Amino acid sequence: MSKLLMTRRRFLATTGCSVAAAPAMTPMAFASAPWDTRLVVLILRGGMDGLDVVRPIGDPAFAEARPTLAAGDGLPLDGFYTLHPALAPLHPLWEAGELGFAHAVSTPYRDKRSHFDGQDLLEAGTGFDVTTGATRDGWLNRMLQHVPGLEADTAYAIGREDLLMLAGAAPVANWTPGTRLDLSPQARRLFEMIYEEHPVYQAAVLEALDLTEDIAAAEAAAGAEEDDGAMAAMMAEASGNGAHMEMAEFAVERLRGDTRIAAFSLGGWDTHGKQATSLPKALRQLSDVINVMRVGLGPLWGKTGVLAMTEFGRTVRENGSHGTDHGTGGLMLTAGGALRGGKVYGRWPGLDEAALYDRRDLMPTEDVRAYAARAMEGLFGISGNVLSGKVFPGLDFSQAPRIVL
Amino acid sequence: MNFTPEIAAIRFGYGLSPHHAPPESVAAMVATLAAPDAMAQAWPIGSIDELYPEFQYLSDLKKAERNGDPDAKQKYRDWRAKDRARHAEMLRATVARALDAPDPLRERLTRFWADHFTVRGKGVSRLSVQRFVQDAIRPNLSVPFAEMLKAAVTHPLMMIYLDQDKSIGPGSAVAARNAEKGRRRGLNENLAREVLELHTLGVGGAYTQQDVRQLAELLAGMTLDLRKGVRFEPKRGEPGAEDVLGESYGGQKPQLSDIHAALEDIATHPDTAAHIARKLAVHFVSDTPPPALVEALRARFAETGGDLGAVTAAMLEHPEAWGPLAKTKQPYDFLTSGYRALGVSGAQLARLNLSKTRKALLRPMTLMGQPWETPNGPDGWPEDTAHWLTPQGLAVRINWAMTAGRSKEIELPDPRELVRTALGSQAGPRLEFAAQAAESRAEGVALILASPAFQRR
């Protein structure tokens, strides 16, 4: 049972209470997470080129390495770095101290530069010593395993793909926005009837009906409140096919309720050619997602931290097709009112050829997991021992900056 | 608890069908496995060997591209399109076998063992996983487990998946040469670890990290040239003998026969017998199988030196294997048994093109959480009901059932008939009532296929 969703409906189904009694049960009857802060983790699949997103224009070698990609139209950050213009919608957050970055970070993954292995390692949160195939759970789930009494809907993996980061022994919820159960009243009645005899199946189907109704209700209510109106407008203007917005909107709805952790991934970062046109698409989606969260979460945004991580960075020199190839050191983006933004963290290693990793990639100077550890420590009060011992085995993050306000 | 034809068809096959009678007896089921593999003949899937010339061709194309051949890229794209079409064809053949087999026990066993020896495709052989299944799994369902183990472990796809192609003995000639050039490449333990942890003794088995390391050193000479197949290169092998689970293998000159000898011993280890017995019982009978059943399988495995035909027969012969249906079908089983219940034939499936194959098979499996050939890790798909019975998974199953019968390719059965042909006495009075109370034929069909009764096996 531990891995099953234990929500109100499920509880009723398994204990034999009738659904008619449901209104008498309030969510307060159940223990929820012992904290009120929110964490959103975004996996940027494909290897985001951090050097293009947060451009080190103060490094004399940068312009030379990027003859076409370093065009000087970046938005001002701190003098040394500028921001890719496609992230202009997020620039006000930088000024408000709600957007930050960590540069020259990476997982322990190095030489093979395979997306598949790199992402597995990023989500597993382990180091070199654990072979990829041996890893069966992810760091967010291992963190949850150390918080007793959590419910499944405390943490949501959103989207169809299996998120290794949230996989493991702790109960979590999975839902794919856009999953509908459009049943005629008669079909629904008959489904409820045939499921009634099978309690475990019944609990799951009621949960599904519940969730789809919740989601439909939230959609119907959108526009009724002022911030929802703003959110709806942003949804309408969203770039791309909209799947990213569906996931963001879904995350917002859940995080307004009992959910404290939401994770999903965004693709489109593998920019081997014509990066000047391909990267902005991915960046616009990322900025759509973050802005929808900011608007949709309203006052909760102040309690929220968003971490956007990628499996590795890309080559320092642009390649022969105006793109970049798989590299090593990369960039993490942070957003949210709970995090200390307005700053580019990280120790800059320089772009002289001798300073590069393998004479081609940005040298990683910090472990990206150290920032995730600081976020969990600061947002949820998870102890350093648990973080270094279990969540990220063997990680020393004592030198990492405290990014939570 | 005794053999019943309905349970036999649902638990050990892909469910009831309007075209095929359920198995008559355990003896008939066992005889099915001994008979020639008619389904593989009717719906062939090729061997990886057939692709070696193509991999050579791709390698030549790469060279040509570097030398400025303007057509090379397009030729590569053409090959990829052909490969995708073949991949869909292999999926259709796999499902067609399950639809057309009078008793698809062999198909279920093939899926079980393919999952036990999970491989995921990588690189140019990415879409060739069913060739691995055809080569290493399918012919070995009724032979000593050692034969299947050797075939799986030494198959190119397994070697690529678990990085054996990159492993080099730390004391080998090749390692010494690499060191001179400043390259740091060496032993990769991935395959050795999974052989002990997943494929044989099991994670609780009596092996240590030292055994993993020693087995990895023993395996080190085995490598792969995708244009030619698996090769043994003594220069990559680790000199000297290796001790695995208390036995010594190999001498000064590394050779393939030492690897085979070790795998044969590991295959009949007592912990292997226990691990395999439990896995079979969990997969076919219950997430928490009756201990007597597991013990019977373990004992038969031990007595027969791991004869898989005998172990399968022991399962079918055991009274505890015939209890009420207790498992939840995984998405692949659910879809396949759904089409079988609707009376879809292999020939109908074979007529689907790539895009219709996506719609009928690939997309529903993905939406239900079991994208074809892409489990998370070498441990394969989870077994437990809790994993598959999620609200979203169930919602997708219901949605699929609402539309499955509305496809142009399928003649919609009368729900009142379908409830009998698909479930027999397993339906129960409520479902029988619901099937005829639905507002439309399609809804009636959906109620049956998405019912808890139909999702159990």
GROMACS .gro file of N, CA, C and O in nm, chain A residues 3-5 10 112 116-117 120 129 131-134 136 157 159-160 162-164 167 174-177 179-187 189-198 200-205 207-208 211-212, chain B residues 120 122 161 163 166 190 193-194 197-198 327-329 363 366-367 369 376-379 384-387 389-396 398-399 402 427 429-431 433-434 437-439 443 446-447 450-453 455-456:
model
  432
    3LYS      N    1   0.317   0.235  -0.167
    3LYS     CA    2   0.348   0.305  -0.292
    3LYS      C    3   0.222   0.358  -0.360
    3LYS      O    4   0.229   0.427  -0.458
    4LEU      N    5   0.108   0.322  -0.307
    4LEU     CA    6  -0.015   0.368  -0.368
    4LEU      C    7  -0.048   0.507  -0.320
    4LEU      O    8  -0.009   0.550  -0.213
    5LEU      N    9  -0.123   0.574  -0.401
    5LEU     CA   10  -0.172   0.704  -0.359
    5LEU      C   11  -0.265   0.686  -0.240
    5LEU      O   12  -0.360   0.611  -0.246
   10ARG      N   13  -0.893   0.752  -0.201
   10ARG     CA   14  -0.836   0.620  -0.185
   10ARG      C   15  -0.862   0.569  -0.044
   10ARG      O   16  -0.897   0.456  -0.021
  112LYS      N   17   3.211   1.104  -2.154
  112LYS     CA   18   3.141   1.046  -2.269
  112LYS      C   19   3.041   1.140  -2.333
  112LYS      O   20   3.005   1.125  -2.447
  116PHE      N   21   2.193   1.054  -2.262
  116PHE     CA   22   2.126   0.949  -2.187
  116PHE      C   23   2.194   0.924  -2.052
  116PHE      O   24   2.132   0.931  -1.946
  117ASP      N   25   2.325   0.900  -2.058
  117ASP     CA   26   2.398   0.875  -1.933
  117ASP      C   27   2.401   1.000  -1.845
  117ASP      O   28   2.388   0.992  -1.723
  120ASP      N   29   2.069   1.047  -1.675
  120ASP     CA   30   2.050   0.946  -1.571
  120ASP      C   31   2.129   0.984  -1.446
  120ASP      O   32   2.079   0.972  -1.335
  129ASP      N   33   3.103   0.668  -0.865
  129ASP     CA   34   3.119   0.537  -0.804
  129ASP      C   35   2.999   0.446  -0.828
  129ASP      O   36   3.007   0.326  -0.816
  131THR      N   37   2.746   0.295  -1.088
  131THR     CA   38   2.728   0.284  -1.233
  131THR      C   39   2.583   0.319  -1.267
  131THR      O   40   2.493   0.297  -1.189
  132THR      N   41   2.566   0.373  -1.384
  132THR     CA   42   2.434   0.423  -1.423
  132THR      C   43   2.328   0.314  -1.409
  132THR      O   44   2.222   0.337  -1.355
  133GLY      N   45   2.361   0.197  -1.458
  133GLY     CA   46   2.263   0.090  -1.456
  133GLY      C   47   2.224   0.046  -1.316
  133GLY      O   48   2.116  -0.006  -1.295
  134ALA      N   49   2.312   0.071  -1.220
  134ALA     CA   50   2.286   0.023  -1.084
  134ALA      C   51   2.193   0.116  -1.009
  134ALA      O   52   2.143   0.082  -0.904
  136ARG      N   53   1.870   0.291  -0.906
  136ARG     CA   54   1.730   0.257  -0.921
  136ARG      C   55   1.638   0.365  -0.866
  136ARG      O   56   1.519   0.354  -0.873
  157ALA      N   57   0.534   1.403  -1.005
  157ALA     CA   58   0.610   1.393  -1.130
  157ALA      C   59   0.510   1.419  -1.241
  157ALA      O   60   0.410   1.349  -1.253
  159GLY      N   61   0.393   1.475  -1.637
  159GLY     CA   62   0.429   1.436  -1.774
  159GLY      C   63   0.433   1.285  -1.784
  159GLY      O   64   0.431   1.215  -1.684
  160ARG      N   65   0.437   1.239  -1.908
  160ARG     CA   66   0.429   1.095  -1.931
  160ARG      C   67   0.557   1.021  -1.902
  160ARG      O   68   0.559   0.908  -1.863
  162ASP      N   69   0.892   0.880  -1.743
  162ASP     CA   70   0.926   0.842  -1.608
  162ASP      C   71   1.038   0.934  -1.561
  162ASP      O   72   1.140   0.944  -1.625
  163LEU      N   73   1.015   1.006  -1.450
  163LEU     CA   74   1.119   1.093  -1.398
  163LEU      C   75   1.198   1.017  -1.293
  163LEU      O   76   1.150   0.996  -1.182
  164LEU      N   77   1.318   0.976  -1.330
  164LEU     CA   78   1.402   0.900  -1.238
  164LEU      C   79   1.425   0.976  -1.108
  164LEU      O   80   1.431   0.917  -1.000
  167ALA      N   81   1.166   0.884  -0.877
  167ALA     CA   82   1.135   0.741  -0.867
  167ALA      C   83   1.201   0.684  -0.742
  167ALA      O   84   1.311   0.724  -0.705
  174ASN      N   85   0.195   1.079  -0.990
  174ASN     CA   86   0.228   1.106  -1.130
  174ASN      C   87   0.100   1.146  -1.201
  174ASN      O   88  -0.004   1.082  -1.182
  175TRP      N   89   0.108   1.246  -1.281
  175TRP     CA   90  -0.009   1.277  -1.364
  175TRP      C   91   0.037   1.345  -1.491
  175TRP      O   92   0.135   1.420  -1.489
  176THR      N   93  -0.032   1.314  -1.596
  176THR     CA   94  -0.003   1.377  -1.722
  176THR      C   95  -0.115   1.475  -1.752
  176THR      O   96  -0.229   1.433  -1.770
  177PRO      N   97  -0.085   1.604  -1.755
  177PRO     CA   98  -0.191   1.698  -1.790
  177PRO      C   99  -0.244   1.663  -1.928
  177PRO      O  100  -0.170   1.615  -2.013
  179THR      N  101  -0.462   1.436  -1.970
  179THR     CA  102  -0.530   1.308  -1.959
  179THR      C  103  -0.674   1.337  -1.917
  179THR      O  104  -0.698   1.401  -1.816
  180ARG      N  105  -0.765   1.292  -1.998
  180ARG     CA  106  -0.906   1.323  -1.970
  180ARG      C  107  -0.984   1.195  -1.950
  180ARG      O  108  -0.946   1.089  -1.998
  181LEU      N  109  -1.090   1.208  -1.880
  181LEU     CA  110  -1.185   1.098  -1.871
  181LEU      C  111  -1.321   1.155  -1.906
  181LEU      O  112  -1.395   1.197  -1.818
  182ASP      N  113  -1.346   1.166  -2.032
  182ASP     CA  114  -1.473   1.224  -2.072
  182ASP      C  115  -1.576   1.113  -2.087
  182ASP      O  116  -1.590   1.053  -2.193
  183LEU      N  117  -1.645   1.087  -1.981
  183LEU     CA  118  -1.745   0.980  -1.983
  183LEU      C  119  -1.884   1.041  -1.980
  183LEU      O  120  -1.907   1.140  -1.909
  184SER      N  121  -1.973   0.979  -2.053
  184SER     CA  122  -2.112   1.021  -2.042
  184SER      C  123  -2.159   0.985  -1.901
  184SER      O  124  -2.102   0.895  -1.838
  185PRO      N  125  -2.262   1.054  -1.852
  185PRO     CA  126  -2.309   1.022  -1.716
  185PRO      C  127  -2.343   0.873  -1.701
  185PRO      O  128  -2.313   0.811  -1.599
  186GLN      N  129  -2.404   0.816  -1.805
  186GLN     CA  130  -2.442   0.675  -1.798
  186GLN      C  131  -2.316   0.586  -1.792
  186GLN      O  132  -2.308   0.495  -1.709
  187ALA      N  133  -2.217   0.616  -1.877
  187ALA     CA  134  -2.094   0.536  -1.877
  187ALA      C  135  -2.024   0.548  -1.741
  187ALA      O  136  -1.976   0.449  -1.686
  189ARG      N  137  -2.160   0.609  -1.454
  189ARG     CA  138  -2.235   0.534  -1.353
  189ARG      C  139  -2.202   0.385  -1.363
  189ARG      O  140  -2.178   0.318  -1.264
  190LEU      N  141  -2.197   0.337  -1.487
  190LEU     CA  142  -2.168   0.194  -1.505
  190LEU      C  143  -2.023   0.160  -1.466
  190LEU      O  144  -1.997   0.056  -1.407
  191PHE      N  145  -1.931   0.250  -1.500
  191PHE     CA  146  -1.792   0.226  -1.458
  191PHE      C  147  -1.783   0.221  -1.305
  191PHE      O  148  -1.718   0.134  -1.248
  192GLU      N  149  -1.849   0.316  -1.239
  192GLU     CA  150  -1.844   0.315  -1.092
  192GLU      C  151  -1.902   0.186  -1.036
  192GLU      O  152  -1.851   0.129  -0.940
  193MET      N  153  -2.003   0.138  -1.106
  193MET     CA  154  -2.067   0.015  -1.058
  193MET      C  155  -1.974  -0.106  -1.073
  193MET      O  156  -1.958  -0.185  -0.980
  194ILE      N  157  -1.910  -0.118  -1.190
  194ILE     CA  158  -1.827  -0.239  -1.207
  194ILE      C  159  -1.695  -0.230  -1.131
  194ILE      O  160  -1.632  -0.331  -1.103
  195TYR      N  161  -1.655  -0.109  -1.095
  195TYR     CA  162  -1.531  -0.097  -1.017
  195TYR      C  163  -1.555  -0.118  -0.867
  195TYR      O  164  -1.461  -0.142  -0.793
  196GLU      N  165  -1.680  -0.105  -0.828
  196GLU     CA  166  -1.710  -0.109  -0.686
  196GLU      C  167  -1.667  -0.239  -0.620
  196GLU      O  168  -1.629  -0.243  -0.504
  197GLU      N  169  -1.671  -0.346  -0.699
  197GLU     CA  170  -1.639  -0.478  -0.641
  197GLU      C  171  -1.489  -0.498  -0.618
  197GLU      O  172  -1.449  -0.599  -0.563
  198HIS      N  173  -1.408  -0.407  -0.673
  198HIS     CA  174  -1.263  -0.427  -0.668
  198HIS      C  175  -1.197  -0.305  -0.603
  198HIS      O  176  -1.161  -0.211  -0.672
  200VAL      N  177  -0.917  -0.189  -0.477
  200VAL     CA  178  -0.793  -0.122  -0.517
  200VAL      C  179  -0.812  -0.052  -0.651
  200VAL      O  180  -0.770   0.062  -0.671
  201TYR      N  181  -0.879  -0.123  -0.743
  201TYR     CA  182  -0.907  -0.063  -0.874
  201TYR      C  183  -1.001   0.057  -0.858
  201TYR      O  184  -0.986   0.160  -0.921
  202GLN      N  185  -1.098   0.040  -0.769
  202GLN     CA  186  -1.196   0.146  -0.748
  202GLN      C  187  -1.127   0.272  -0.697
  202GLN      O  188  -1.154   0.382  -0.742
  203ALA      N  189  -1.035   0.253  -0.602
  203ALA     CA  190  -0.966   0.369  -0.547
  203ALA      C  191  -0.893   0.445  -0.656
  203ALA      O  192  -0.897   0.568  -0.662
  204ALA      N  193  -0.827   0.371  -0.745
  204ALA     CA  194  -0.751   0.438  -0.850
  204ALA      C  195  -0.843   0.509  -0.949
  204ALA      O  196  -0.814   0.619  -0.993
  205VAL      N  197  -0.954   0.445  -0.982
  205VAL     CA  198  -1.042   0.508  -1.082
  205VAL      C  199  -1.111   0.630  -1.021
  205VAL      O  200  -1.130   0.731  -1.088
  207GLU      N  201  -0.984   0.817  -0.793
  207GLU     CA  202  -0.876   0.917  -0.790
  207GLU      C  203  -0.864   0.985  -0.927
  207GLU      O  204  -0.849   1.107  -0.938
  208ALA      N  205  -0.870   0.903  -1.031
  208ALA     CA  206  -0.859   0.958  -1.166
  208ALA      C  207  -0.977   1.051  -1.195
  208ALA      O  208  -0.960   1.161  -1.249
  211LEU      N  209  -0.929   1.370  -0.993
  211LEU     CA  210  -0.827   1.459  -1.047
  211LEU      C  211  -0.876   1.527  -1.174
  211LEU      O  212  -0.857   1.646  -1.192
  212THR      N  213  -0.938   1.449  -1.263
  212THR     CA  214  -0.982   1.512  -1.387
  212THR      C  215  -1.090   1.616  -1.358
  212THR      O  216  -1.097   1.718  -1.423
  525ARG      N  217   1.840  -0.236  -2.365
  525ARG     CA  218   1.785  -0.118  -2.432
  525ARG      C  219   1.877  -0.085  -2.547
  525ARG      O  220   1.999  -0.096  -2.536
  527LYS      N  221   2.098   0.108  -2.823
  527LYS     CA  222   2.184   0.226  -2.826
  527LYS      C  223   2.240   0.239  -2.967
  527LYS      O  224   2.267   0.137  -3.032
  566TYR      N  225   2.459  -0.256  -2.446
  566TYR     CA  226   2.376  -0.195  -2.342
  566TYR      C  227   2.452  -0.183  -2.210
  566TYR      O  228   2.446  -0.081  -2.143
  568ASP      N  229   2.780  -0.193  -2.166
  568ASP     CA  230   2.914  -0.136  -2.181
  568ASP      C  231   3.027  -0.238  -2.187
  568ASP      O  232   3.145  -0.203  -2.166
  571LYS      N  233   3.329  -0.175  -2.410
  571LYS     CA  234   3.432  -0.077  -2.372
  571LYS      C  235   3.525  -0.130  -2.264
  571LYS      O  236   3.617  -0.062  -2.223
  595ASN      N  237   2.992  -0.312  -1.548
  595ASN     CA  238   2.846  -0.307  -1.561
  595ASN      C  239   2.784  -0.444  -1.592
  595ASN      O  240   2.693  -0.489  -1.523
  598ARG      N  241   2.826  -0.701  -1.304
  598ARG     CA  242   2.739  -0.672  -1.191
  598ARG      C  243   2.597  -0.718  -1.220
  598ARG      O  244   2.533  -0.782  -1.137
  599GLU      N  245   2.546  -0.684  -1.339
  599GLU     CA  246   2.407  -0.720  -1.368
  599GLU      C  247   2.389  -0.870  -1.386
  599GLU      O  248   2.284  -0.925  -1.356
  602GLU      N  249   2.371  -0.968  -1.018
  602GLU     CA  250   2.264  -0.905  -0.941
  602GLU      C  251   2.125  -0.931  -1.000
  602GLU      O  252   2.030  -0.956  -0.927
  603LEU      N  253   2.115  -0.921  -1.131
  603LEU     CA  254   1.983  -0.929  -1.193
  603LEU      C  255   1.958  -1.062  -1.264
  603LEU      O  256   1.849  -1.116  -1.259
  732LYS      N  257  -0.304  -1.074  -1.050
  732LYS     CA  258  -0.211  -0.974  -1.101
  732LYS      C  259  -0.284  -0.871  -1.186
  732LYS      O  260  -0.395  -0.895  -1.232
  733THR      N  261  -0.219  -0.757  -1.206
  733THR     CA  262  -0.272  -0.658  -1.300
  733THR      C  263  -0.188  -0.663  -1.428
  733THR      O  264  -0.066  -0.662  -1.421
  734LYS      N  265  -0.257  -0.669  -1.542
  734LYS     CA  266  -0.185  -0.674  -1.669
  734LYS      C  267  -0.099  -0.550  -1.687
  734LYS      O  268  -0.144  -0.438  -1.659
  768ARG      N  269   0.177   0.438  -2.924
  768ARG     CA  270   0.128   0.551  -2.845
  768ARG      C  271   0.050   0.506  -2.722
  768ARG      O  272   0.076   0.554  -2.611
  771THR      N  273   0.290   0.397  -2.456
  771THR     CA  274   0.359   0.511  -2.396
  771THR      C  275   0.268   0.584  -2.297
  771THR      O  276   0.307   0.613  -2.184
  772LEU      N  277   0.144   0.609  -2.342
  772LEU     CA  278   0.051   0.681  -2.254
  772LEU      C  279   0.021   0.602  -2.127
  772LEU      O  280  -0.002   0.659  -2.021
  774GLY      N  281   0.230   0.426  -1.975
  774GLY     CA  282   0.348   0.421  -1.890
  774GLY      C  283   0.445   0.309  -1.919
  774GLY      O  284   0.534   0.280  -1.839
  781ASN      N  285   1.325   0.169  -1.761
  781ASN     CA  286   1.425   0.261  -1.705
  781ASN      C  287   1.564   0.203  -1.694
  781ASN      O  288   1.663   0.271  -1.715
  782GLY      N  289   1.573   0.078  -1.656
  782GLY     CA  290   1.705   0.022  -1.632
  782GLY      C  291   1.709  -0.124  -1.668
  782GLY      O  292   1.609  -0.182  -1.713
  783PRO      N  293   1.823  -0.189  -1.646
  783PRO     CA  294   1.838  -0.330  -1.681
  783PRO      C  295   1.756  -0.423  -1.593
  783PRO      O  296   1.750  -0.543  -1.619
  784ASP      N  297   1.691  -0.368  -1.492
  784ASP     CA  298   1.603  -0.452  -1.410
  784ASP      C  299   1.465  -0.466  -1.472
  784ASP      O  300   1.378  -0.532  -1.415
  789ASP      N  301   0.476  -0.504  -0.975
  789ASP     CA  302   0.366  -0.490  -0.880
  789ASP      C  303   0.248  -0.409  -0.933
  789ASP      O  304   0.264  -0.312  -1.006
  790THR      N  305   0.132  -0.453  -0.892
  790THR     CA  306   0.007  -0.385  -0.926
  790THR      C  307   0.014  -0.237  -0.893
  790THR      O  308  -0.031  -0.154  -0.970
  791ALA      N  309   0.075  -0.204  -0.779
  791ALA     CA  310   0.079  -0.064  -0.736
  791ALA      C  311   0.143   0.025  -0.842
  791ALA      O  312   0.104   0.140  -0.860
  792HIS      N  313   0.242  -0.029  -0.912
  792HIS     CA  314   0.308   0.053  -1.013
  792HIS      C  315   0.217   0.081  -1.131
  792HIS      O  316   0.220   0.190  -1.189
  794LEU      N  317  -0.127   0.038  -1.149
  794LEU     CA  318  -0.264   0.079  -1.123
  794LEU      C  319  -0.267   0.222  -1.071
  794LEU      O  320  -0.316   0.247  -0.963
  795THR      N  321  -0.215   0.314  -1.150
  795THR     CA  322  -0.217   0.454  -1.109
  795THR      C  323  -0.342   0.519  -1.168
  795THR      O  324  -0.395   0.472  -1.268
  796PRO      N  325  -0.388   0.626  -1.106
  796PRO     CA  326  -0.505   0.694  -1.162
  796PRO      C  327  -0.485   0.734  -1.308
  796PRO      O  328  -0.572   0.713  -1.390
  797GLN      N  329  -0.367   0.789  -1.339
  797GLN     CA  330  -0.352   0.834  -1.477
  797GLN      C  331  -0.343   0.716  -1.572
  797GLN      O  332  -0.395   0.720  -1.684
  798GLY      N  333  -0.278   0.609  -1.527
  798GLY     CA  334  -0.268   0.491  -1.612
  798GLY      C  335  -0.405   0.433  -1.640
  798GLY      O  336  -0.437   0.394  -1.753
  799LEU      N  337  -0.487   0.431  -1.536
  799LEU     CA  338  -0.623   0.377  -1.551
  799LEU      C  339  -0.706   0.467  -1.643
  799LEU      O  340  -0.784   0.419  -1.726
  800ALA      N  341  -0.688   0.597  -1.627
  800ALA     CA  342  -0.762   0.690  -1.713
  800ALA      C  343  -0.727   0.665  -1.860
  800ALA      O  344  -0.813   0.664  -1.948
  801VAL      N  345  -0.598   0.641  -1.886
  801VAL     CA  346  -0.557   0.615  -2.024
  801VAL      C  347  -0.614   0.482  -2.072
  801VAL      O  348  -0.659   0.470  -2.186
  803ILE      N  349  -0.892   0.344  -1.980
  803ILE     CA  350  -1.035   0.363  -2.008
  803ILE      C  351  -1.052   0.438  -2.139
  803ILE      O  352  -1.133   0.400  -2.224
  804ASN      N  353  -0.972   0.543  -2.158
  804ASN     CA  354  -0.982   0.618  -2.283
  804ASN      C  355  -0.950   0.530  -2.404
  804ASN      O  356  -1.013   0.539  -2.508
  807MET      N  357  -1.237   0.315  -2.475
  807MET     CA  358  -1.349   0.389  -2.535
  807MET      C  359  -1.331   0.404  -2.686
  807MET      O  360  -1.429   0.421  -2.758
  832ALA      N  361  -1.636  -1.271  -1.573
  832ALA     CA  362  -1.700  -1.139  -1.587
  832ALA      C  363  -1.778  -1.101  -1.462
  832ALA      O  364  -1.761  -0.991  -1.409
  834PRO      N  365  -2.178  -1.098  -1.259
  834PRO     CA  366  -2.310  -1.046  -1.298
  834PRO      C  367  -2.313  -0.895  -1.320
  834PRO      O  368  -2.382  -0.846  -1.407
  835ARG      N  369  -2.235  -0.820  -1.243
  835ARG     CA  370  -2.239  -0.673  -1.259
  835ARG      C  371  -2.189  -0.631  -1.397
  835ARG      O  372  -2.247  -0.544  -1.461
  836LEU      N  373  -2.077  -0.693  -1.438
  836LEU     CA  374  -2.022  -0.656  -1.568
  836LEU      C  375  -2.115  -0.703  -1.680
  836LEU      O  376  -2.134  -0.633  -1.779
  838PHE      N  377  -2.430  -0.719  -1.661
  838PHE     CA  378  -2.538  -0.620  -1.664
  838PHE      C  379  -2.492  -0.492  -1.734
  838PHE      O  380  -2.559  -0.439  -1.822
  839ALA      N  381  -2.373  -0.444  -1.692
  839ALA     CA  382  -2.324  -0.316  -1.746
  839ALA      C  383  -2.306  -0.324  -1.897
  839ALA      O  384  -2.335  -0.229  -1.970
  842ALA      N  385  -2.625  -0.264  -2.051
  842ALA     CA  386  -2.692  -0.141  -2.010
  842ALA      C  387  -2.628  -0.016  -2.072
  842ALA      O  388  -2.679   0.094  -2.056
  843ALA      N  389  -2.514  -0.035  -2.138
  843ALA     CA  390  -2.444   0.080  -2.196
  843ALA      C  391  -2.530   0.147  -2.303
  843ALA      O  392  -2.613   0.082  -2.365
  844GLU      N  393  -2.505   0.275  -2.322
  844GLU     CA  394  -2.587   0.351  -2.416
  844GLU      C  395  -2.555   0.317  -2.561
  844GLU      O  396  -2.636   0.339  -2.650
  848GLU      N  397  -1.957   0.194  -2.609
  848GLU     CA  398  -1.942   0.210  -2.464
  848GLU      C  399  -1.947   0.076  -2.392
  848GLU      O  400  -1.877   0.054  -2.294
  851ALA      N  401  -1.617  -0.074  -2.430
  851ALA     CA  402  -1.521  -0.006  -2.343
  851ALA      C  403  -1.535  -0.053  -2.198
  851ALA      O  404  -1.435  -0.074  -2.130
  852LEU      N  405  -1.659  -0.067  -2.155
  852LEU     CA  406  -1.681  -0.112  -2.016
  852LEU      C  407  -1.616  -0.248  -1.991
  852LEU      O  408  -1.557  -0.272  -1.886
  855ALA      N  409  -1.217  -0.217  -2.018
  855ALA     CA  410  -1.157  -0.137  -1.910
  855ALA      C  411  -1.204  -0.182  -1.773
  855ALA      O  412  -1.176  -0.116  -1.673
  856SER      N  413  -1.274  -0.294  -1.767
  856SER     CA  414  -1.323  -0.340  -1.637
  856SER      C  415  -1.208  -0.398  -1.554
  856SER      O  416  -1.109  -0.446  -1.610
  857PRO      N  417  -1.220  -0.393  -1.422
  857PRO     CA  418  -1.119  -0.459  -1.339
  857PRO      C  419  -1.105  -0.607  -1.376
  857PRO      O  420  -0.994  -0.660  -1.377
  858ALA      N  421  -1.216  -0.671  -1.410
  858ALA     CA  422  -1.208  -0.814  -1.443
  858ALA      C  423  -1.115  -0.837  -1.562
  858ALA      O  424  -1.035  -0.931  -1.562
  860GLN      N  425  -0.873  -0.642  -1.659
  860GLN     CA  426  -0.735  -0.597  -1.635
  860GLN      C  427  -0.655  -0.693  -1.549
  860GLN      O  428  -0.535  -0.677  -1.533
  861ARG      N  429  -0.723  -0.793  -1.495
  861ARG     CA  430  -0.651  -0.890  -1.412
  861ARG      C  431  -0.600  -1.005  -1.496
  861ARG      O  432  -0.657  -1.041  -1.599
   0.00000   0.00000   0.00000
